[in-house]
Amino acid sequence: MGSASGNSRSWSRSFVGGLSHPRATTILYALNVLVMVAMTVTMYGSALGDHASYLSLAEGIMHGRFSPIWMEEPFVPETFRTPGYPLFLGVLLKVLGDWRLIGVVQALMYLLCLHLMVRMIRTITQSALAVNLFLLLLLPTVNIAYYNALISPEIPSLFAITALLFLDPGRHPRSWWSALVVGLLYGFLFQCRPVFLLLPVLRIAAGWWMERRAFPWRWWSGALAVYALTLLPFGLWNQHHHGKFGLTPIEGSGGVFQIGYFSGLMPHHQEWRIWANRTGDEIVRFVPDEEVPMHIAEFERDWDRIDSACAPYLTARDSALFAEGGRRAWVWNTFSTTYTHERERWLWKLTLERVKENPWYFVKLKAWTVIRLWVIGIQRDDFAQATLAGKLKQALPTALTLVQFLLFVIAVPMALRRYRVLFAPLLPALVVVIYGWFIYLPFVIQSRYTVPLRMAFLLVIAVACAALIQRKRRST
């Protein structure tokens, strides 16, 4: 027994010693680059998800009309998305000519994010072990590099978050230009993913709590002023085209909130009432099979109420869209302003009523969401029908992301309690991760939501675990 225990300790020391060697950094860095290249090449030219919608918006912006159906008369303004990523696409399309080359640009952005993350870890810890733990954790996390070649805002959002962490005044010299760039980056991040609207506010609150009298109010005031200026154009565009000043699109949150509520009640169901989404069939179930038809009927009744209440606001073009039947194959249906406002209001109203009727289910669903946002899920039907190799292929990403999640919720609090000196340098990354984590809780579960946060998530885990390992080695 003693010999086996000694061998285990010896192997552990050898592994940690090898992982602390600078040569390991070179090997792991190279492996990460190879994985990134492989994923980018594999997905190159793939037209998945919202591909057509974003490209149509980009083309519309280049023609001076922010709408996926910019070519139609009369003009129907966009109601669902912010213009940041479509503008990014439009500029690249003008320069490159081929939308597939955007994947190359996004792959280069991914590499820059990797480089900046490694530099930040070295600044925080001066530890090769922490750097190599980060690279080791990132290596199998292929769901980030998966988005490099896709027309989707995940990689530009990842880039904005990484650059914000790198330029954060807690670790970077403060200057007027860094305040300007940080304000612009917050603006770009919001215009790619409007859910990050209040992220700079939380960062300022957390920084003031940490630094108090030493807090750089002048620097942050400048960055916040620049950020506010980046919000104005879209707010004024909304006022001009939709009759109301608003920083976010006039639709989207209500529909995602409703699907988020019903997703646990009607697993593996294809809806045709708003975006033609199919709900997941999670391993964790919230209702027995025999109750699912009842909840699908509730979903349909709610939509019957919405359609009835909003019918007076339909224009002739809106009615023609309904007459066509279902969602267009290439882009979301874009309806008139007044109808969209009313539909959004009714979606929130009826879904909140459902939450009040069934609060315990909602609490259980959101408790599961806390985990599922970080842990890649397994779908029941797909898993049951897969071969043994297929089952392993589905289970491996779940196991890997579950380990990462457990490290975050266990190792990070332990390290911060034992090494309070780590709290200040990790604060910006912790703010990003916690904000992004909890801002998505009310909505439908999609692991893609956390893709822009994953590198910051792994950075915190790597620094925390390295501190705990090194403490144990010193005590031994």
Tab-separated table of C-alpha atoms in Angstrom, residues 96 217 243-244 253 260 293 322 341 380 389 408 417 438:
chain	number	residue	atom	x	y	z
A	96	LEU	CA	-11.784	40.467	-49.073
A	217	TRP	CA	-12.496	57.624	-11.634
A	243	GLY	CA	-40.471	55.628	-33.024
A	244	LYS	CA	-38.734	55.048	-29.679
A	253	SER	CA	-35.672	38.984	-25.430
A	260	GLY	CA	-36.423	29.365	-22.239
A	293	PRO	CA	-48.473	17.121	-24.933
A	322	PHE	CA	-48.284	34.917	-42.453
A	341	HIS	CA	-43.595	46.005	-30.117
A	380	ARG	CA	-31.375	11.754	-25.132
A	389	ALA	CA	-18.147	5.146	-30.589
A	408	PHE	CA	-14.220	26.674	-11.298
A	417	ARG	CA	-9.668	32.217	0.188
A	438	PHE	CA	-25.940	35.090	-14.799
